[in-house]
PDB file of N, CA and C in Angstrom:
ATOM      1  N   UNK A   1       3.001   6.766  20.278  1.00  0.00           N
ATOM      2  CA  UNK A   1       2.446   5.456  20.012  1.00  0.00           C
ATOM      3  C   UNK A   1       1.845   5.375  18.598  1.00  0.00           C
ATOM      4  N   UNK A   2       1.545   6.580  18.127  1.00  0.00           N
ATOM      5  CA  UNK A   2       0.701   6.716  16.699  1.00  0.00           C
ATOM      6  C   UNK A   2       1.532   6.506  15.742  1.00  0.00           C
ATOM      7  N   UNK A   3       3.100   7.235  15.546  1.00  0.00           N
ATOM      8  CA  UNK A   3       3.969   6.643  14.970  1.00  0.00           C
ATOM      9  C   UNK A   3       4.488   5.415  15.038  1.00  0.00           C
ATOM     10  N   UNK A   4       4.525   4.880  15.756  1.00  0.00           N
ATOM     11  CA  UNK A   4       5.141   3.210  15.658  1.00  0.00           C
ATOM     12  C   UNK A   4       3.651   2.356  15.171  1.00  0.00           C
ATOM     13  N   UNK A   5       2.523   2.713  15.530  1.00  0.00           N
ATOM     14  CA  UNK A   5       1.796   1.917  14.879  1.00  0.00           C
ATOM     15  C   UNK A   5       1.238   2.643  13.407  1.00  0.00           C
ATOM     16  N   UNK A   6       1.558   3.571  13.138  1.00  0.00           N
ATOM     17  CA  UNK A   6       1.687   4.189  11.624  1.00  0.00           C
ATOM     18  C   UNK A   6       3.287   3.040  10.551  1.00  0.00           C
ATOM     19  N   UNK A   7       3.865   3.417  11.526  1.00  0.00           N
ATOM     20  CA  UNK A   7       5.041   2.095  10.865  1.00  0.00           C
ATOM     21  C   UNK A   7       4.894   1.660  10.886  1.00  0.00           C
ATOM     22  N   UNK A   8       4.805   0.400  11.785  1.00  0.00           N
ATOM     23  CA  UNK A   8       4.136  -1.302  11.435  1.00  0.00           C
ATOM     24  C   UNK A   8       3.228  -1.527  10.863  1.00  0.00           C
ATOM     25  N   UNK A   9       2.078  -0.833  10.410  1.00  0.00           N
ATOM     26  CA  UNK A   9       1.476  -0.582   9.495  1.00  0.00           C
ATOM     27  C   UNK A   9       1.983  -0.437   7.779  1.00  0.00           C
ATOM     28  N   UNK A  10       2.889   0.375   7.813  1.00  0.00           N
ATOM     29  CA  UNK A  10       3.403   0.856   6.393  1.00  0.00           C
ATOM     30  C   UNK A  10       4.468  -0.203   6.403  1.00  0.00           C
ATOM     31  N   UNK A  11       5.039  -0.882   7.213  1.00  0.00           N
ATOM     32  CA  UNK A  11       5.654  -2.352   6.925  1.00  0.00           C
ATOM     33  C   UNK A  11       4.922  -2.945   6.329  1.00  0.00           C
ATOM     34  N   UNK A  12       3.563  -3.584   6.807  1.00  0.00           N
ATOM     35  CA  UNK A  12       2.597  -4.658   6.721  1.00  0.00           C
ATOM     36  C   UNK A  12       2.020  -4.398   5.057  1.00  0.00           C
ATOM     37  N   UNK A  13       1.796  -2.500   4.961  1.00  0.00           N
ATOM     38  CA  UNK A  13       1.220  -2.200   3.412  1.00  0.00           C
ATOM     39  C   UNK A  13       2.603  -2.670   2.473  1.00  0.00           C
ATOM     40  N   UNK A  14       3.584  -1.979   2.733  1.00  0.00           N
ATOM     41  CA  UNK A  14       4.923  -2.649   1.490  1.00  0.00           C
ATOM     42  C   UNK A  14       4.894  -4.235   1.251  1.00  0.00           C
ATOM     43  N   UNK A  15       4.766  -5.513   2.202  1.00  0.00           N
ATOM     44  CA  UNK A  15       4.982  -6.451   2.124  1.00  0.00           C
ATOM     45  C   UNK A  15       4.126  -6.925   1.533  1.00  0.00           C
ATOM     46  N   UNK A  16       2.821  -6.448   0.989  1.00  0.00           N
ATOM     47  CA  UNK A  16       1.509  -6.852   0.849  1.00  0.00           C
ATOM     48  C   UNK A  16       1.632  -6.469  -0.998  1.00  0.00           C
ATOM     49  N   UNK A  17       2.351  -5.539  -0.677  1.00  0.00           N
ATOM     50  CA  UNK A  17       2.211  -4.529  -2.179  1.00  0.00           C
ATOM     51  C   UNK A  17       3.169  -5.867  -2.646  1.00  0.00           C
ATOM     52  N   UNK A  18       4.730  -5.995  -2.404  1.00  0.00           N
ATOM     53  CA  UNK A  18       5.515  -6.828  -2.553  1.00  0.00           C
ATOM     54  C   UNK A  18       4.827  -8.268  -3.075  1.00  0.00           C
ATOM     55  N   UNK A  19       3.923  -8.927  -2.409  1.00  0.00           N
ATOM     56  CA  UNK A  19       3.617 -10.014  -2.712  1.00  0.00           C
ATOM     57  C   UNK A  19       2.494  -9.998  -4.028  1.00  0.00           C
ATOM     58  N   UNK A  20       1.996  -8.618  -4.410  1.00  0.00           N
ATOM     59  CA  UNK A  20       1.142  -8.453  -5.137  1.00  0.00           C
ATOM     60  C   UNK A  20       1.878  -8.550  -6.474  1.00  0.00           C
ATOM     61  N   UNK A  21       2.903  -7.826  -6.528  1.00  0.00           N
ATOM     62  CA  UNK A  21       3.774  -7.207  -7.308  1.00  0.00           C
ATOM     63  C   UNK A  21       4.964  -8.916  -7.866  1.00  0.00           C
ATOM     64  N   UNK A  22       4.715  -9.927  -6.751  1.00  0.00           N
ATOM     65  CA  UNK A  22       5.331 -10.928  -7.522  1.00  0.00           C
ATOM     66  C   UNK A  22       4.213 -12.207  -7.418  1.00  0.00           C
ATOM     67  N   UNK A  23       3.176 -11.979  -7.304  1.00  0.00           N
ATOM     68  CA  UNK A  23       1.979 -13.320  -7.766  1.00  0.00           C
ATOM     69  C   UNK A  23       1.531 -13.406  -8.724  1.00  0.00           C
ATOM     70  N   UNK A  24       2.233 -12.445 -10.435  1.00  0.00           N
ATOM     71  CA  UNK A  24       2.194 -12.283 -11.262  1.00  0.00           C
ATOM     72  C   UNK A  24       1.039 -12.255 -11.764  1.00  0.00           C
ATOM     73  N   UNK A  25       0.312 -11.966 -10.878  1.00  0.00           N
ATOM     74  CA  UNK A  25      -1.356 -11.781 -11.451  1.00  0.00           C
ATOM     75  C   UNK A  25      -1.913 -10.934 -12.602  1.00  0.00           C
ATOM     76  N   UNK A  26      -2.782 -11.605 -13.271  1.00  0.00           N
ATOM     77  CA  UNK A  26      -2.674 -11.234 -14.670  1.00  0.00           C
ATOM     78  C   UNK A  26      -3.329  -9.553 -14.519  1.00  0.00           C
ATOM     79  N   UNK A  27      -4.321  -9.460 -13.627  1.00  0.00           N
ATOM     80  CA  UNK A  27      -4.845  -8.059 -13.522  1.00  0.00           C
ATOM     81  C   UNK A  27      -3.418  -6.884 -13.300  1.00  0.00           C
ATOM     82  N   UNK A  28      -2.544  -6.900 -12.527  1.00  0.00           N
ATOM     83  CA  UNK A  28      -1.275  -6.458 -12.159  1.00  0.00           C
ATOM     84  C   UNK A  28      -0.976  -5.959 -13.603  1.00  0.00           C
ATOM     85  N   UNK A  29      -0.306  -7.310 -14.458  1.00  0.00           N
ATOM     86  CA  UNK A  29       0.140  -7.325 -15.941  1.00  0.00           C
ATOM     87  C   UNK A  29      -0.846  -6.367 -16.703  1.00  0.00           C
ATOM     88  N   UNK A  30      -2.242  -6.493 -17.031  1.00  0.00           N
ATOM     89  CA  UNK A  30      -2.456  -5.037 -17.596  1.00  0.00           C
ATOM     90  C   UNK A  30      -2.794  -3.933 -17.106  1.00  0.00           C
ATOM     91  N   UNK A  31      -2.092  -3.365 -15.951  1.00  0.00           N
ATOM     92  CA  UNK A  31      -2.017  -2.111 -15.283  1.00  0.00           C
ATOM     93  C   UNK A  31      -1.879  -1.207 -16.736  1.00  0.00           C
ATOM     94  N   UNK A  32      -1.964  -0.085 -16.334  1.00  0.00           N
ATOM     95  CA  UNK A  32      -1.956   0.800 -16.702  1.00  0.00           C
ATOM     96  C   UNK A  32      -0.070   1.096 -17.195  1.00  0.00           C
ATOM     97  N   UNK A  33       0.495   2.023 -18.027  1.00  0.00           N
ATOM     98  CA  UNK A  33       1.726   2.202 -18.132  1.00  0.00           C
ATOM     99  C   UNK A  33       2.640   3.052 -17.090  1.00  0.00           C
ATOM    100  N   UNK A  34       2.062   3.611 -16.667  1.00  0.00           N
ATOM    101  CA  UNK A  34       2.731   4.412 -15.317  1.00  0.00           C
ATOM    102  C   UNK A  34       2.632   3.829 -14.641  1.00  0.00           C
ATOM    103  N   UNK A  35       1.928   2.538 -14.027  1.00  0.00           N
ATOM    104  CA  UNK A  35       2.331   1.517 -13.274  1.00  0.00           C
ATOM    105  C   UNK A  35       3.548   0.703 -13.164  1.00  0.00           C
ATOM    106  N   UNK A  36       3.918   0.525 -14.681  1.00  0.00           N
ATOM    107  CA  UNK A  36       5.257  -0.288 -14.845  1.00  0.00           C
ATOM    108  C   UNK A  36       6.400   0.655 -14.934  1.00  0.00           C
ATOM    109  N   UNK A  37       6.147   1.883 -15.053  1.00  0.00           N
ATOM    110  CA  UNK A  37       7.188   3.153 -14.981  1.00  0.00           C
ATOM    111  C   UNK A  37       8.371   1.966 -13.951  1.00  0.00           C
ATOM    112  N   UNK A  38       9.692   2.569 -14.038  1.00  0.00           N
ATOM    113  CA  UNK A  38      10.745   2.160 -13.345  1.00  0.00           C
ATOM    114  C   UNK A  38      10.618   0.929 -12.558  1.00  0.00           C
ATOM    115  N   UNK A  39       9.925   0.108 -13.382  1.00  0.00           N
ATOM    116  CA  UNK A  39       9.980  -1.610 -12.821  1.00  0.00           C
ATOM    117  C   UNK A  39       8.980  -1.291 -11.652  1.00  0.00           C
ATOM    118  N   UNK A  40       7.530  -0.979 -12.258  1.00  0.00           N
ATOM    119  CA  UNK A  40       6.287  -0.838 -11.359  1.00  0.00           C
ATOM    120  C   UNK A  40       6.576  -0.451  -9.754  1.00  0.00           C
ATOM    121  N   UNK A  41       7.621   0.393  -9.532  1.00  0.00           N
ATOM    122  CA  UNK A  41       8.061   1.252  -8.175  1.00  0.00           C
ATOM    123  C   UNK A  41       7.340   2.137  -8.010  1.00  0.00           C
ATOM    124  N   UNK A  42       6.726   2.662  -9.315  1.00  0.00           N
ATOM    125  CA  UNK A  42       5.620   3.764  -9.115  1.00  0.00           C
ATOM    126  C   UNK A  42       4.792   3.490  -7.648  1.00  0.00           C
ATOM    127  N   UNK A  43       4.518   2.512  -7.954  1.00  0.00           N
ATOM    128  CA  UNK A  43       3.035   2.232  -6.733  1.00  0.00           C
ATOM    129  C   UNK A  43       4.196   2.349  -5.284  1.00  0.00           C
ATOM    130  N   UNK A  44       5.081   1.712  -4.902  1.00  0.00           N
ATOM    131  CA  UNK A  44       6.213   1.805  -4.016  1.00  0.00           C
ATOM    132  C   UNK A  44       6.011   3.251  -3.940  1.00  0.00           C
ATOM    133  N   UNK A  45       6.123   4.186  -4.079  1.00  0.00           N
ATOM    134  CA  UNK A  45       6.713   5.803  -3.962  1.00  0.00           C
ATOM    135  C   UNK A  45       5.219   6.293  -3.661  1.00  0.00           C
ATOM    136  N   UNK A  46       4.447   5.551  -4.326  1.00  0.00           N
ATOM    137  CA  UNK A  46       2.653   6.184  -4.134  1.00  0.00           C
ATOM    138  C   UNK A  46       2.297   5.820  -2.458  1.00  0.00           C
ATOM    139  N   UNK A  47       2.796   4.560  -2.046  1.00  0.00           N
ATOM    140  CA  UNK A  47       2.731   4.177  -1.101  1.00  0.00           C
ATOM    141  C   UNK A  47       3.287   4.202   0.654  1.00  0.00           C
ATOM    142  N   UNK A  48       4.581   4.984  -0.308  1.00  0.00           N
ATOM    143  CA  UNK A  48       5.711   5.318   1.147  1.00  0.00           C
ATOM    144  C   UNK A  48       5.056   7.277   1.334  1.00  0.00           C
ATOM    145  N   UNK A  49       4.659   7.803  -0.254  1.00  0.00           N
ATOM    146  CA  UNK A  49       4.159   9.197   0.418  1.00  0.00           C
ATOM    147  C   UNK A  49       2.739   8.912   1.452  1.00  0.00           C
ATOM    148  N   UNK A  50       1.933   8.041   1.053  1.00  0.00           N
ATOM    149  CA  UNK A  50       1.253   7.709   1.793  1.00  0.00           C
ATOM    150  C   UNK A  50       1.302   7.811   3.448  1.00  0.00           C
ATOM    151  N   UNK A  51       2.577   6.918   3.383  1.00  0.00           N
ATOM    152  CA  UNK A  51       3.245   6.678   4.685  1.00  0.00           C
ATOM    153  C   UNK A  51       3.942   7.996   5.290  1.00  0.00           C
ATOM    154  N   UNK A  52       4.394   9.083   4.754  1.00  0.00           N
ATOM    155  CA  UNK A  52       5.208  10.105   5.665  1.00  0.00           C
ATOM    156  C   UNK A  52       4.034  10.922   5.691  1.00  0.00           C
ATOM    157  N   UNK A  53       2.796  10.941   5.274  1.00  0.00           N
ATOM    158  CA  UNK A  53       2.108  11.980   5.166  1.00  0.00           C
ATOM    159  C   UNK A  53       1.437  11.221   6.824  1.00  0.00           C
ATOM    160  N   UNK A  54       1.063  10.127   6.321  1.00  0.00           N
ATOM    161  CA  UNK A  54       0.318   9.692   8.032  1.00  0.00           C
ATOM    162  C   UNK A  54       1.320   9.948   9.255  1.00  0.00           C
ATOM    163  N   UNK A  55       2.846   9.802   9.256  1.00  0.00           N
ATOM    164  CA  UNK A  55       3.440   9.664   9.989  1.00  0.00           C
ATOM    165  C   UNK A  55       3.879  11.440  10.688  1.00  0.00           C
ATOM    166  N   UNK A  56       3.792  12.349   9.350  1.00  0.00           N
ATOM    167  CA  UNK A  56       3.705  13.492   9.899  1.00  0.00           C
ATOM    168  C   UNK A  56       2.740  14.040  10.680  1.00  0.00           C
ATOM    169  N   UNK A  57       1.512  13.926  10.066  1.00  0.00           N
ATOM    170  CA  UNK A  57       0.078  14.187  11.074  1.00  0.00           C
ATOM    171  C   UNK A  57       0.519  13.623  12.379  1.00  0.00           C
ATOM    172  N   UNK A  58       0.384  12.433  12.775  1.00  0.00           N
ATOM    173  CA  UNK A  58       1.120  11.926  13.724  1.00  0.00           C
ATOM    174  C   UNK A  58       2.064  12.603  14.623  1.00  0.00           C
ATOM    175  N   UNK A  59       2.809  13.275  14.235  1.00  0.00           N
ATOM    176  CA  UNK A  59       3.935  13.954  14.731  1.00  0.00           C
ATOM    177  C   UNK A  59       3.422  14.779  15.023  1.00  0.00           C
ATOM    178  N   UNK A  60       2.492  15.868  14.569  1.00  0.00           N
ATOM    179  CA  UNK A  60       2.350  17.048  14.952  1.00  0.00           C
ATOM    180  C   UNK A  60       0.893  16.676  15.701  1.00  0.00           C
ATOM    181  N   UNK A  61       0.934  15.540  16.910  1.00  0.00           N
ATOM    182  CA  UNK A  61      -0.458  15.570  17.286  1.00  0.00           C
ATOM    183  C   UNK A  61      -2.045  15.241  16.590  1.00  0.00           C
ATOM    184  N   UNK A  62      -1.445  14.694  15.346  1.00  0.00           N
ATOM    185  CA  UNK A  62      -2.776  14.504  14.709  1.00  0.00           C
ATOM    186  C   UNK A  62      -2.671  12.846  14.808  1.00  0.00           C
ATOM    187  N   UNK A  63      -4.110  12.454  15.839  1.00  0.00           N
ATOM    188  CA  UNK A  63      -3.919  10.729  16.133  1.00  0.00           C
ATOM    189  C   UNK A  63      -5.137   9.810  15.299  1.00  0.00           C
ATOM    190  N   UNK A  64      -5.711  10.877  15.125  1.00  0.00           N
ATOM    191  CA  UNK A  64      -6.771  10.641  14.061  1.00  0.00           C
ATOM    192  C   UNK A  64      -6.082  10.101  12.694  1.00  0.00           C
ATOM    193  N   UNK A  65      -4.927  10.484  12.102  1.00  0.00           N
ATOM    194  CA  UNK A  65      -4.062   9.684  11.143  1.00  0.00           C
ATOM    195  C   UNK A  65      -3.964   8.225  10.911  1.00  0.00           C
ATOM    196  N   UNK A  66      -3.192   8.166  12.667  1.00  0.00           N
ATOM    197  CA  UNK A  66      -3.471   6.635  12.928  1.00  0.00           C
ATOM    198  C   UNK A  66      -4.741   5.774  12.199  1.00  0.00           C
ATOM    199  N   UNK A  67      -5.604   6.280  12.980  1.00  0.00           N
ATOM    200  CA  UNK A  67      -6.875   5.161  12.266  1.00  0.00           C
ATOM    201  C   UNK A  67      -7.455   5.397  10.846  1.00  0.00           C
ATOM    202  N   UNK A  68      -6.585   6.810  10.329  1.00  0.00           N
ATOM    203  CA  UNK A  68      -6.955   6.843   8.824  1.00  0.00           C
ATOM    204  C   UNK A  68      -5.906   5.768   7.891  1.00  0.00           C
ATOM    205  N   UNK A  69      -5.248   5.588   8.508  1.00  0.00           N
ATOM    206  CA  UNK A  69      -3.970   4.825   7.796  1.00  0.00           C
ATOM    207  C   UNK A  69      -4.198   3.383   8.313  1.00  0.00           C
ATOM    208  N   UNK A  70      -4.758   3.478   9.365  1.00  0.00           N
ATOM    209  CA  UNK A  70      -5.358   1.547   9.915  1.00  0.00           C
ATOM    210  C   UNK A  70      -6.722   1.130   9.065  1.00  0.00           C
ATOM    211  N   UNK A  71      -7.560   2.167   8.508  1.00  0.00           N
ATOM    212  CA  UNK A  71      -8.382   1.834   7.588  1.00  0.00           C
ATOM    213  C   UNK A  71      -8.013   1.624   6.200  1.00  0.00           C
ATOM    214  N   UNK A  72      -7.122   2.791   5.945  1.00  0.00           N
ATOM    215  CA  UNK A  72      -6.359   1.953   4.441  1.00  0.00           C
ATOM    216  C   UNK A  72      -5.688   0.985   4.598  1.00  0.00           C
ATOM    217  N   UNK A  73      -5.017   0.446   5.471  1.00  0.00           N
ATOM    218  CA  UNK A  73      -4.382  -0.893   5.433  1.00  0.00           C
ATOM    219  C   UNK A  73      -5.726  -1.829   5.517  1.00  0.00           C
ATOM    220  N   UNK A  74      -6.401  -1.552   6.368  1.00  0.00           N
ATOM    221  CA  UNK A  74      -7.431  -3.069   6.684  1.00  0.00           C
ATOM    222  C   UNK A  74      -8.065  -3.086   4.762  1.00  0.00           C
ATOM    223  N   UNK A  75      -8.348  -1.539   4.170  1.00  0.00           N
ATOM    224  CA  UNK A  75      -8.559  -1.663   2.780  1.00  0.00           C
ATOM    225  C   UNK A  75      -7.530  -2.505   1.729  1.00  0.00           C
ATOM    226  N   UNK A  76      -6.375  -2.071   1.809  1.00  0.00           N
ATOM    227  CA  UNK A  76      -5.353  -2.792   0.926  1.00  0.00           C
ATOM    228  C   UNK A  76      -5.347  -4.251   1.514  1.00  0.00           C
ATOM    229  N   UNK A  77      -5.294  -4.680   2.435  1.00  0.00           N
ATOM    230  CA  UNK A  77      -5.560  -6.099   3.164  1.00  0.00           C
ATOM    231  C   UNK A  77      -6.764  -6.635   2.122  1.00  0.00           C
ATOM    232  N   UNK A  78      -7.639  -6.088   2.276  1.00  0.00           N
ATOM    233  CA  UNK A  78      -9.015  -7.307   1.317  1.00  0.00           C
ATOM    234  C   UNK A  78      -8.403  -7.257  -0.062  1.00  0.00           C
ATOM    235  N   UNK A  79      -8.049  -6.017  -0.856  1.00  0.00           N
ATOM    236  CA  UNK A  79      -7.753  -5.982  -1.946  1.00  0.00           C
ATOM    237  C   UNK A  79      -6.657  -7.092  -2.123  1.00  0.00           C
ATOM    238  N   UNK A  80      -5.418  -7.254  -1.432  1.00  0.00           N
ATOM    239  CA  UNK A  80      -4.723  -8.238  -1.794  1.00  0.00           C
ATOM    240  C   UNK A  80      -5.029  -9.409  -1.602  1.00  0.00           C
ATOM    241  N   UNK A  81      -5.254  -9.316  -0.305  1.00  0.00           N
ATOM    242  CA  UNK A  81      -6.686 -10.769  -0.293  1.00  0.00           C
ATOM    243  C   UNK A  81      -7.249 -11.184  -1.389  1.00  0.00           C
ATOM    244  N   UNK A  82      -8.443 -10.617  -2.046  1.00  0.00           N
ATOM    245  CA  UNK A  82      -8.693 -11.209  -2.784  1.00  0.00           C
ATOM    246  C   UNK A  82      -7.711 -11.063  -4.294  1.00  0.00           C
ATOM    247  N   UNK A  83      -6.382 -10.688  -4.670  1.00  0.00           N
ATOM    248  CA  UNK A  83      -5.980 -10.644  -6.097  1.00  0.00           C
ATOM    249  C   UNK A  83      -5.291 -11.783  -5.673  1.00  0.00           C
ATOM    250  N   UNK A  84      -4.370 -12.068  -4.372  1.00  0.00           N
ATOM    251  CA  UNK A  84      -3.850 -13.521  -4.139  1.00  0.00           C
ATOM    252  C   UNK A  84      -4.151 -14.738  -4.061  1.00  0.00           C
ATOM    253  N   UNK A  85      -5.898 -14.486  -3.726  1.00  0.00           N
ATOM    254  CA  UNK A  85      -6.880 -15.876  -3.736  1.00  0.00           C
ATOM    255  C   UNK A  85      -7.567 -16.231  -4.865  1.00  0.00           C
ATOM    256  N   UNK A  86      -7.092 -15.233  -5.910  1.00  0.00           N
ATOM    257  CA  UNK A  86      -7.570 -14.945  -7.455  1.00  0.00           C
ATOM    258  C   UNK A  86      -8.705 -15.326  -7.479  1.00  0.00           C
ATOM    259  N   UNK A  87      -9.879 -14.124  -6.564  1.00  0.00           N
ATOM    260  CA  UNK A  87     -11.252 -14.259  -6.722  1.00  0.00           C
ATOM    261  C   UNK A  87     -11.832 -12.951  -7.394  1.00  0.00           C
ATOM    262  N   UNK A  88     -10.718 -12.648  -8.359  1.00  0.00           N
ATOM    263  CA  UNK A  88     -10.629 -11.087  -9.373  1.00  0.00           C
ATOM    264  C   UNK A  88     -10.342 -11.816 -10.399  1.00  0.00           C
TER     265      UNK A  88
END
């Protein structure tokens, strides 16, 4: 059960990143340069290791992952929250 809600989770973080990544928000624009590395995928690859690292714990019995990875999402949730409601 920890894996499928570790995935729908790391769905919910990509789509979030996705919408960040095209609301052309000016904070985004002066990232840093390893941000824009290979058409700003950097953060994509930062985000999916994210994801196999929770999903392995997971696997090997670690369920405590789960809610470490449901707290970084509920975290990336406000953060995009507020760069989409441009109260940054």
């Amino acid at each position: 059960m920890a894996l499928v809600a570790i995935f729908l989770l790391g769905m919910g973080n990509f789509a979030m990143l996705q919408a960040v990544r095209k609301s052309g928000h000016p904070m985004f624009r002066r990232s840093p340069w390893f941000v824009h590395q290979l058409g700003g995928r950097v953060t994509l690859v930062t985000d999916f290791m994210l994801l196999l690292t929770a999903m392995l714990f997971a696997a090997q019995g670690g369920q405590w992952s789960a809610w470490l990875y449901a707290g970084y999402t509920a975290v990336n949730a406000f953060g995009v929250w507020l760069i989409l409601t441009r109260r940054v």
